[in-house]
Amino acid sequence: MSATALSYRKTFSLILKRDLTIAFRHKDEMLNPLLFFIIVVTLFPLGIGPETNTLAKIAPGIIWVSSLLATLLSLDRLFKADHNDGSLEQMLISPQPLFIFTLAKICAHWLLTGLPLILVAPLLAVLLHLPEQSYQALFLTLLFGTPVLSFIGAIGAALTVGIKKGGVLLSLIVLPLYIPVLIFATSAIDTASMSLPYGGQLAIIAALFFGTLTLAPFAVGAALKVSTN
Amino acid sequence: MWKWLHPYANPEVSYHFTDKIKPWFGWATFLLLSIGFVWALLFAPADYQQGESFRIFYIHVPSAILSAGIYAGMATAALCSLVWQFKLADASVSALAPIGAIFTAIALVTGAAWGKPMWGTWWVWDARLTSELILLFLYLGVIALNNAFDDKQMAGKAAGILALVGVINLPIIKYSVEWWNTLHQGATVSKLGAPAMAAEMYWPFLFCFLGFIGLVGYVTCIRFQTEVISRNKMRPWVRALVCDNNQPEEAK
């Protein structure tokens, strides 16, 4: 009956379910980053020209940069609504440890933005004439890389949640921190396109994933405490 | 140690202590930099390969080292503020960020000016250049976040968290770009004891480097004092300070 009777797992699943329910009631908000991703990717062939070889060469970069930007666009609403209606404060003062909440919220964010990106990416890869042997690398780097984007981005979102017009500031803060993921992911896909083993790059992305998985929820918690004050 | 440090948690004590050490930094900087620059720019031998343009080294390398060093100092202050809740550590984070950004910019600009005659190009997407550029972005992020809050205390804390996240990322960024692409030469002066350069080139460098450190200390003192005053402007001691400074002028 007391609030402490909630186990960590229960708290996690409650928050996750809550966030997913809220998101499914505003479907267009969920779809917008995805549409943005698709449109940005289509802009590149229009700007650069339709030569197959050029496109195939820059496809990993385009897909990854676009997914960085799409993730960035969706970060703003990660804590904003909860901050506005006061539920964020309730989470902060509840007896459950803060990292459970933040972990659940970030996981929900990834399910709503990262996962759709992974599902759409192969289609865009076909449009950009990505070599066939790179598909697996593209999938795996996105699978491990997009959660990293959500985790690091959540830190920035938590820091800027109290600021009125935090959108541009958020990108200024978060984009430099995204660089390692971008470098290793595109290098893995490039290596794969030459039919070479890309396990090393993938291992580093996975290491980044587990590092941020364990550390970022705490940083997000500290940041939320500062910005809700 | 805590007992010894304890009085400096008071802004007023810290302010006056900073006031005391500031002239030492100022004079040390003045002496070291004037000796160092004259020696380095006029008397040190020119490099047998790079000629006179090698002298940019005396500004480029100290500022490049310090750009990373200031970040380390800023992150240490941020950690202290986060763990032990020192309010003044926040003030030093806010004080250090723009200084670090300026030194990073100096390193980049002098590097570009040196790269033009040596490599034939202002900019290459090389590991060191890129990671220095990213360091600049990190500094600018910290500054922007620091300015975005109306409340200075909150701003300092938020900027501190960002600085700490950045410091975890910095080695990752550094190695990622290093494996990605590299052209910049390796370190020549970091090997203590046996520097990979001649003594008559090394000594002026040492003067310049120490002078730059003193300069950072001096500017940090000034900025720290400003931060302390602006955070405590409603306190009686700050008012008394301002009144004391204004009195002689009013007397005229």
Coordinates of C-alpha atoms in Angstrom, one line a residue:
Chain A
M1 CA 0.0 0.0 0.0
S2 CA 2.9 2.4 0.7
A3 CA 4.6 3.9 -2.3
T4 CA 7.8 2.1 -1.6
A5 CA 6.1 -1.2 -2.2
L6 CA 6.5 -0.5 -6.0
S7 CA 9.4 -2.5 -7.2
Y8 CA 11.9 -0.9 -9.7
R9 CA 10.6 -3.1 -12.5
K10 CA 7.0 -2.0 -11.7
T11 CA 7.9 1.7 -11.6
F12 CA 9.8 1.3 -14.9
S13 CA 7.0 -0.4 -16.7
L14 CA 4.4 2.1 -15.3
I15 CA 6.3 5.1 -16.6
L16 CA 7.0 3.4 -19.9
K17 CA 3.4 2.5 -20.4
R18 CA 2.3 6.0 -19.4
D19 CA 4.6 7.7 -21.8
L20 CA 3.7 5.4 -24.7
T21 CA 0.0 5.9 -24.0
I22 CA 0.4 9.7 -24.1
A23 CA 2.4 9.4 -27.3
F24 CA -0.2 7.2 -29.0
R25 CA -2.9 9.8 -28.2
H26 CA -0.9 12.4 -30.1
K27 CA 0.1 10.4 -33.1
D28 CA 1.1 13.3 -35.3
E29 CA 3.7 14.4 -32.8
M30 CA 5.2 11.0 -33.0
L31 CA 5.2 10.9 -36.8
N32 CA 6.6 14.3 -37.3
P33 CA 10.3 13.5 -36.6
L34 CA 10.0 10.5 -38.9
L35 CA 8.6 12.6 -41.7
F36 CA 11.4 15.1 -41.1
F37 CA 13.9 12.3 -41.4
I38 CA 12.5 11.1 -44.7
I39 CA 12.3 14.6 -46.1
V40 CA 15.8 15.5 -45.1
V41 CA 17.1 12.4 -46.7
T42 CA 15.2 13.1 -49.9
L43 CA 16.7 16.6 -50.0
F44 CA 20.2 15.4 -50.5
P45 CA 19.8 13.6 -53.9
L46 CA 18.0 16.8 -55.0
G47 CA 20.8 19.0 -53.9
I48 CA 23.7 16.9 -54.9
G49 CA 22.5 15.3 -58.1
P50 CA 21.2 11.8 -58.9
E51 CA 24.5 10.0 -59.8
T52 CA 24.4 6.6 -58.3
N53 CA 28.0 6.4 -57.3
T54 CA 28.1 9.7 -55.4
L55 CA 24.9 8.9 -53.6
A56 CA 26.1 5.4 -52.6
K57 CA 29.3 7.0 -51.3
I58 CA 27.6 9.6 -49.1
A59 CA 24.5 7.5 -48.2
P60 CA 25.8 6.4 -44.7
G61 CA 26.6 10.0 -43.8
I62 CA 23.2 11.3 -45.0
I63 CA 21.2 8.7 -43.2
W64 CA 23.1 9.1 -40.0
V65 CA 23.2 12.9 -40.0
S66 CA 19.5 12.9 -40.8
S67 CA 18.8 10.6 -37.9
L68 CA 20.8 12.8 -35.6
L69 CA 18.7 15.8 -36.6
A70 CA 15.4 13.9 -36.4
T71 CA 16.3 12.7 -32.9
L72 CA 17.3 16.2 -31.9
L73 CA 13.9 17.5 -33.1
S74 CA 12.0 15.0 -31.0
L75 CA 14.1 15.6 -27.8
D76 CA 12.4 18.9 -27.0
R77 CA 9.2 17.2 -26.0
L78 CA 10.9 14.5 -23.8
F79 CA 10.4 16.4 -20.6
K80 CA 8.6 19.5 -21.7
A81 CA 5.0 18.4 -21.3
D82 CA 5.7 16.8 -17.9
H83 CA 7.5 19.9 -16.8
N84 CA 4.6 22.1 -17.9
D85 CA 1.8 20.1 -16.1
G86 CA 3.9 19.5 -13.0
S87 CA 4.2 15.7 -13.2
L88 CA 7.9 16.1 -13.5
E89 CA 8.1 17.6 -10.0
Q90 CA 5.9 14.7 -8.7
M91 CA 8.4 12.3 -10.1
L92 CA 11.3 14.2 -8.5
I93 CA 9.8 14.1 -5.0
S94 CA 8.5 10.6 -5.2
P95 CA 10.3 8.0 -3.0
Q96 CA 11.4 6.0 -6.1
P97 CA 15.0 6.6 -7.2
L98 CA 15.1 9.2 -10.0
F99 CA 17.1 7.1 -12.4
I100 CA 14.3 4.6 -12.8
F101 CA 12.0 7.4 -14.1
T102 CA 14.6 8.9 -16.4
L103 CA 15.5 5.4 -17.7
A104 CA 11.9 4.6 -18.4
K105 CA 11.3 8.0 -20.1
I106 CA 14.4 7.6 -22.3
C107 CA 13.4 4.1 -23.3
A108 CA 9.9 5.3 -24.3
H109 CA 11.6 8.1 -26.3
W110 CA 13.7 5.6 -28.1
L111 CA 10.8 3.3 -28.8
L112 CA 8.9 6.3 -30.3
T113 CA 11.7 7.9 -32.3
G114 CA 14.7 5.5 -32.6
L115 CA 12.8 2.4 -33.6
P116 CA 10.8 4.0 -36.4
L117 CA 14.0 5.4 -37.8
I118 CA 15.5 1.9 -37.9
L119 CA 12.4 0.6 -39.6
V120 CA 12.4 3.3 -42.3
A121 CA 16.2 3.4 -42.9
P122 CA 16.4 0.4 -45.2
L123 CA 13.9 2.0 -47.5
L124 CA 15.9 5.2 -47.7
A125 CA 19.1 3.2 -48.1
V126 CA 17.5 1.7 -51.3
L127 CA 16.7 5.2 -52.5
L128 CA 20.3 6.2 -52.0
H129 CA 21.7 3.1 -53.7
L130 CA 23.6 1.9 -50.6
P131 CA 25.6 -1.2 -51.5
E132 CA 23.8 -4.4 -50.5
Q133 CA 26.5 -5.6 -48.2
S134 CA 26.1 -2.5 -46.0
Y135 CA 22.5 -3.1 -45.1
Q136 CA 23.4 -5.3 -42.1
A137 CA 25.9 -2.7 -40.9
L138 CA 23.4 0.1 -41.3
F139 CA 20.8 -1.9 -39.3
L140 CA 23.2 -2.8 -36.5
T141 CA 24.7 0.7 -36.1
L142 CA 21.3 2.2 -36.0
L143 CA 20.2 -0.4 -33.5
F144 CA 23.0 0.4 -31.1
G145 CA 23.5 4.0 -32.1
T146 CA 20.0 5.5 -31.8
P147 CA 19.6 4.6 -28.1
V148 CA 22.9 6.4 -27.5
L149 CA 21.4 9.4 -29.3
S150 CA 18.4 9.3 -27.0
F151 CA 20.5 8.9 -23.8
I152 CA 22.9 11.7 -24.6
G153 CA 20.1 13.9 -25.9
A154 CA 18.1 13.4 -22.8
I155 CA 20.9 15.0 -20.8
G156 CA 20.6 18.1 -23.0
A157 CA 16.8 18.1 -22.8
A158 CA 16.9 17.8 -19.1
L159 CA 19.3 20.8 -18.8
T160 CA 17.2 23.0 -21.1
V161 CA 13.7 22.0 -19.9
G162 CA 13.4 25.1 -17.7
I163 CA 14.3 27.5 -20.5
K164 CA 11.6 29.1 -22.5
K165 CA 13.2 28.9 -26.0
G166 CA 15.6 26.0 -25.4
G167 CA 15.4 24.4 -28.9
V168 CA 18.4 26.0 -30.5
L169 CA 20.4 25.8 -27.3
L170 CA 19.6 22.1 -27.1
S171 CA 21.1 21.4 -30.5
L172 CA 24.1 23.5 -29.6
I173 CA 24.7 21.4 -26.5
V174 CA 23.9 18.0 -27.8
L175 CA 25.3 17.9 -31.4
P176 CA 29.0 18.0 -30.4
L177 CA 28.4 15.1 -28.1
Y178 CA 26.9 13.1 -30.9
I179 CA 30.1 13.2 -33.0
P180 CA 31.7 9.9 -31.8
V181 CA 28.5 7.9 -32.7
L182 CA 28.4 9.5 -36.1
I183 CA 32.0 8.8 -36.8
F184 CA 32.0 5.2 -35.8
A185 CA 28.6 4.4 -37.4
T186 CA 29.5 5.9 -40.8
S187 CA 32.9 4.3 -40.7
A188 CA 31.3 0.9 -39.9
I189 CA 29.0 1.2 -42.8
D190 CA 31.8 2.3 -45.1
T191 CA 33.9 -0.6 -44.1
A192 CA 31.0 -3.0 -44.7
S193 CA 30.5 -1.6 -48.2
M194 CA 34.0 -2.8 -49.0
S195 CA 33.1 -6.2 -47.6
L196 CA 35.5 -5.9 -44.7
P197 CA 34.8 -6.8 -41.1
Y198 CA 33.3 -3.9 -39.2
G199 CA 33.1 -5.6 -35.8
G200 CA 35.5 -3.1 -34.2
Q201 CA 33.5 0.0 -34.9
L202 CA 30.3 -1.8 -33.9
A203 CA 31.9 -2.9 -30.6
I204 CA 32.7 0.7 -29.9
I205 CA 29.2 1.8 -30.6
A206 CA 27.9 -1.0 -28.4
A207 CA 30.3 0.2 -25.7
L208 CA 29.0 3.7 -26.0
F209 CA 25.5 2.3 -25.7
F210 CA 26.2 0.5 -22.5
G211 CA 28.2 3.4 -21.1
T212 CA 25.4 5.8 -21.7
L213 CA 22.8 3.3 -20.6
T214 CA 24.4 3.1 -17.2
L215 CA 25.6 6.7 -16.7
A216 CA 23.1 8.9 -18.6
P217 CA 20.1 8.3 -16.3
F218 CA 22.0 9.7 -13.4
A219 CA 23.2 12.7 -15.3
V220 CA 19.7 13.3 -16.5
G221 CA 18.4 13.1 -12.9
A222 CA 21.0 15.6 -11.7
A223 CA 20.2 17.9 -14.6
L224 CA 16.4 17.7 -13.9
K225 CA 17.0 18.6 -10.3
V226 CA 19.0 21.6 -11.3
S227 CA 16.5 22.9 -13.9
T228 CA 13.3 22.4 -11.9
N229 CA 14.9 23.8 -8.8
Chain B
M1 CA 42.5 20.3 4.9
W2 CA 38.8 21.0 5.2
K3 CA 39.5 23.3 8.2
W4 CA 42.0 25.2 6.1
L5 CA 39.6 25.4 3.1
H6 CA 36.5 26.2 5.1
P7 CA 36.8 30.0 5.3
Y8 CA 37.1 30.3 1.5
A9 CA 33.6 29.0 1.1
N10 CA 32.6 32.5 2.2
P11 CA 32.3 34.7 -0.9
E12 CA 33.8 37.7 0.9
V13 CA 36.9 35.9 2.1
S14 CA 37.4 34.4 -1.4
Y15 CA 37.0 37.7 -3.0
H16 CA 39.6 39.3 -0.9
F17 CA 42.0 36.4 -1.3
T18 CA 41.6 36.6 -5.0
D19 CA 42.3 40.3 -4.8
K20 CA 45.6 39.5 -3.0
I21 CA 46.9 36.9 -5.4
K22 CA 45.8 38.7 -8.6
P23 CA 48.8 41.1 -8.7
W24 CA 51.2 38.2 -8.3
F25 CA 49.7 36.5 -11.4
G26 CA 49.7 39.8 -13.2
W27 CA 53.3 40.6 -12.7
A28 CA 54.5 37.0 -13.3
T29 CA 52.6 37.0 -16.6
F30 CA 54.0 40.4 -17.6
L31 CA 57.6 39.3 -16.8
L32 CA 57.4 35.8 -18.2
L33 CA 55.6 36.8 -21.4
S34 CA 57.8 39.8 -22.2
I35 CA 60.9 37.7 -21.7
G36 CA 59.4 34.7 -23.5
F37 CA 58.1 36.6 -26.5
V38 CA 61.2 38.6 -27.0
W39 CA 63.4 35.6 -26.7
A40 CA 61.1 33.4 -28.8
L41 CA 60.4 35.9 -31.6
L42 CA 63.8 37.6 -31.9
F43 CA 66.5 35.4 -30.6
A44 CA 65.5 31.8 -30.8
P45 CA 66.9 30.0 -33.8
A46 CA 64.6 29.5 -36.8
D47 CA 63.7 26.0 -37.6
Y48 CA 65.9 24.4 -40.3
Q49 CA 62.8 23.1 -42.2
Q50 CA 60.0 25.4 -41.3
G51 CA 62.0 28.7 -41.2
E52 CA 60.6 31.7 -39.4
S53 CA 57.0 30.5 -39.5
F54 CA 57.9 28.0 -36.9
R55 CA 57.7 30.9 -34.3
I56 CA 53.9 30.6 -34.3
F57 CA 54.7 27.5 -32.3
Y58 CA 55.3 29.7 -29.2
I59 CA 51.7 30.9 -29.2
H60 CA 50.0 28.0 -30.8
V61 CA 51.2 25.2 -28.5
P62 CA 50.7 26.9 -25.1
S63 CA 47.2 27.9 -26.0
A64 CA 46.4 24.5 -27.4
I65 CA 47.7 22.8 -24.2
L66 CA 45.8 25.3 -22.0
S67 CA 42.6 25.0 -24.0
A68 CA 42.4 21.4 -22.8
G69 CA 43.8 22.3 -19.4
I70 CA 41.2 24.9 -18.7
Y71 CA 38.5 22.4 -19.6
A72 CA 40.0 20.0 -17.1
G73 CA 40.0 22.8 -14.4
M74 CA 36.4 23.8 -15.3
A75 CA 35.3 20.2 -15.0
T76 CA 37.0 19.8 -11.7
A77 CA 35.3 22.8 -10.4
A78 CA 32.0 21.5 -11.7
L79 CA 32.6 18.2 -9.9
C80 CA 33.3 20.0 -6.7
S81 CA 30.2 22.0 -7.0
L82 CA 28.1 18.9 -7.8
V83 CA 29.5 16.7 -5.0
W84 CA 30.2 19.1 -2.2
Q85 CA 27.7 21.9 -3.2
F86 CA 30.4 24.6 -3.2
K87 CA 28.6 27.7 -4.5
L88 CA 31.8 29.4 -5.5
A89 CA 32.8 26.4 -7.7
D90 CA 29.8 27.3 -9.9
A91 CA 31.2 30.8 -10.1
S92 CA 34.5 29.5 -11.3
V93 CA 32.8 27.3 -13.9
S94 CA 31.2 30.4 -15.3
A95 CA 34.4 32.3 -15.0
L96 CA 36.5 29.7 -16.8
A97 CA 34.3 28.8 -19.8
P98 CA 34.9 32.0 -21.9
I99 CA 38.6 32.0 -21.1
G100 CA 38.8 28.4 -22.3
A101 CA 36.8 29.2 -25.4
I102 CA 39.2 32.1 -26.3
F103 CA 42.3 30.0 -25.9
T104 CA 40.7 27.3 -28.0
A105 CA 40.0 29.9 -30.7
I106 CA 43.6 31.2 -30.5
A107 CA 44.9 27.7 -30.9
L108 CA 42.7 27.2 -34.0
V109 CA 43.4 30.5 -35.6
T110 CA 47.2 30.3 -35.0
G111 CA 47.0 26.7 -36.2
A112 CA 45.4 27.8 -39.4
A113 CA 47.9 30.5 -39.9
W114 CA 50.7 28.0 -39.4
G115 CA 49.0 25.4 -41.6
K116 CA 48.9 27.7 -44.6
P117 CA 52.6 27.9 -45.2
M118 CA 53.4 24.4 -43.9
W119 CA 50.6 22.2 -45.3
G120 CA 49.5 24.7 -48.0
T121 CA 46.0 24.9 -46.6
W122 CA 44.2 26.8 -43.8
W123 CA 42.2 23.8 -42.7
V124 CA 42.3 20.1 -43.0
W125 CA 39.8 17.6 -41.5
D126 CA 42.5 16.1 -39.3
A127 CA 42.1 14.5 -36.0
R128 CA 43.6 17.1 -33.8
L129 CA 42.1 20.1 -35.6
T130 CA 38.7 18.5 -35.6
S131 CA 38.8 17.6 -31.9
E132 CA 40.0 21.1 -31.0
L133 CA 37.1 22.5 -33.1
I134 CA 34.7 20.2 -31.2
L135 CA 36.3 21.4 -27.9
L136 CA 35.4 24.9 -29.0
F137 CA 31.8 23.8 -29.6
L138 CA 31.7 22.2 -26.2
Y139 CA 32.9 25.5 -24.6
L140 CA 30.3 27.5 -26.6
G141 CA 27.6 25.1 -25.4
V142 CA 28.6 25.6 -21.8
I143 CA 28.7 29.4 -22.3
A144 CA 25.3 29.4 -24.0
L145 CA 23.7 27.3 -21.3
N146 CA 25.3 29.5 -18.7
N147 CA 23.7 32.6 -20.3
A148 CA 20.3 31.0 -20.9
F149 CA 19.2 31.0 -17.3
D150 CA 18.1 34.1 -15.5
D151 CA 19.2 32.7 -12.2
K152 CA 22.9 32.7 -11.9
Q153 CA 23.1 29.8 -9.4
M154 CA 21.0 27.5 -11.6
A155 CA 23.0 28.6 -14.6
G156 CA 26.3 27.7 -13.0
K157 CA 25.0 24.3 -11.9
A158 CA 23.5 23.4 -15.3
A159 CA 26.7 24.5 -17.1
G160 CA 28.7 22.4 -14.6
I161 CA 26.7 19.3 -15.5
L162 CA 27.2 19.9 -19.1
A163 CA 31.0 20.4 -18.6
L164 CA 31.2 17.1 -16.7
V165 CA 29.3 15.3 -19.5
G166 CA 31.7 16.9 -21.9
V167 CA 34.7 15.7 -20.0
I168 CA 33.6 12.1 -20.2
N169 CA 33.0 12.6 -23.9
L170 CA 36.2 14.4 -24.6
P171 CA 38.6 11.4 -24.7
I172 CA 36.0 9.5 -26.7
I173 CA 35.8 12.4 -29.2
K174 CA 39.6 12.7 -29.3
Y175 CA 40.2 9.0 -30.1
S176 CA 37.3 8.7 -32.5
V177 CA 38.6 11.5 -34.6
E178 CA 42.2 10.2 -34.2
W179 CA 41.2 6.8 -35.6
W180 CA 39.1 8.6 -38.2
N181 CA 41.8 10.7 -39.8
T182 CA 45.1 12.1 -38.9
L183 CA 47.8 14.4 -40.3
H184 CA 48.9 16.6 -37.4
Q185 CA 52.3 15.9 -36.0
G186 CA 52.7 14.1 -32.7
A187 CA 53.5 15.9 -29.5
T188 CA 57.0 17.3 -29.3
V189 CA 57.1 19.0 -25.9
S190 CA 55.0 16.8 -23.7
K191 CA 57.8 14.3 -23.2
L192 CA 59.1 15.6 -19.9
G193 CA 62.9 15.4 -19.4
A194 CA 63.7 14.6 -23.0
P195 CA 61.9 17.1 -25.2
A196 CA 62.1 16.3 -28.9
M197 CA 63.5 19.8 -29.7
A198 CA 66.7 21.8 -29.1
A199 CA 67.3 23.5 -25.8
E200 CA 67.6 27.0 -27.3
M201 CA 64.1 26.5 -28.7
Y202 CA 62.7 24.8 -25.7
W203 CA 63.6 27.4 -23.1
P204 CA 61.8 30.3 -24.6
F205 CA 58.8 27.9 -25.1
L206 CA 58.9 27.2 -21.3
F207 CA 58.8 31.0 -20.6
C208 CA 55.9 31.5 -23.0
F209 CA 54.1 28.5 -21.6
L210 CA 54.4 29.6 -18.0
G211 CA 53.5 33.1 -19.0
F212 CA 50.3 31.9 -20.6
I213 CA 49.5 29.9 -17.5
G214 CA 50.0 33.1 -15.5
L215 CA 47.8 35.0 -17.9
V216 CA 45.0 32.4 -17.5
G217 CA 45.4 32.7 -13.7
Y218 CA 45.2 36.5 -13.9
V219 CA 42.2 36.6 -16.2
T220 CA 40.5 33.9 -14.1
C221 CA 41.0 36.0 -11.0
I222 CA 39.4 39.0 -12.6
R223 CA 36.4 37.0 -14.0
F224 CA 36.0 35.1 -10.7
Q225 CA 35.8 38.3 -8.8
T226 CA 33.2 39.7 -11.2
E227 CA 31.2 36.5 -10.9
V228 CA 31.3 36.6 -7.1
I229 CA 30.2 40.2 -7.0
S230 CA 27.4 39.8 -9.5
R231 CA 26.1 36.7 -7.5
N232 CA 26.3 38.6 -4.2
K233 CA 25.3 42.1 -5.3
M234 CA 22.6 42.3 -2.7
R235 CA 25.0 41.5 0.2
P236 CA 26.1 44.2 2.6
W237 CA 29.8 43.6 2.0
V238 CA 29.5 44.1 -1.8
R239 CA 27.6 47.3 -1.2
A240 CA 30.3 48.5 1.3
L241 CA 32.9 47.6 -1.3
V242 CA 31.2 49.6 -4.0
C243 CA 30.7 52.6 -1.7
D244 CA 34.3 52.5 -0.6
N245 CA 35.4 52.6 -4.2
N246 CA 33.1 55.5 -5.0
Q247 CA 33.9 57.6 -2.1
P248 CA 37.1 59.3 -3.3
E249 CA 35.5 60.3 -6.6
E250 CA 32.6 61.8 -4.8
A251 CA 35.0 63.7 -2.5
K252 CA 36.4 65.4 -5.6

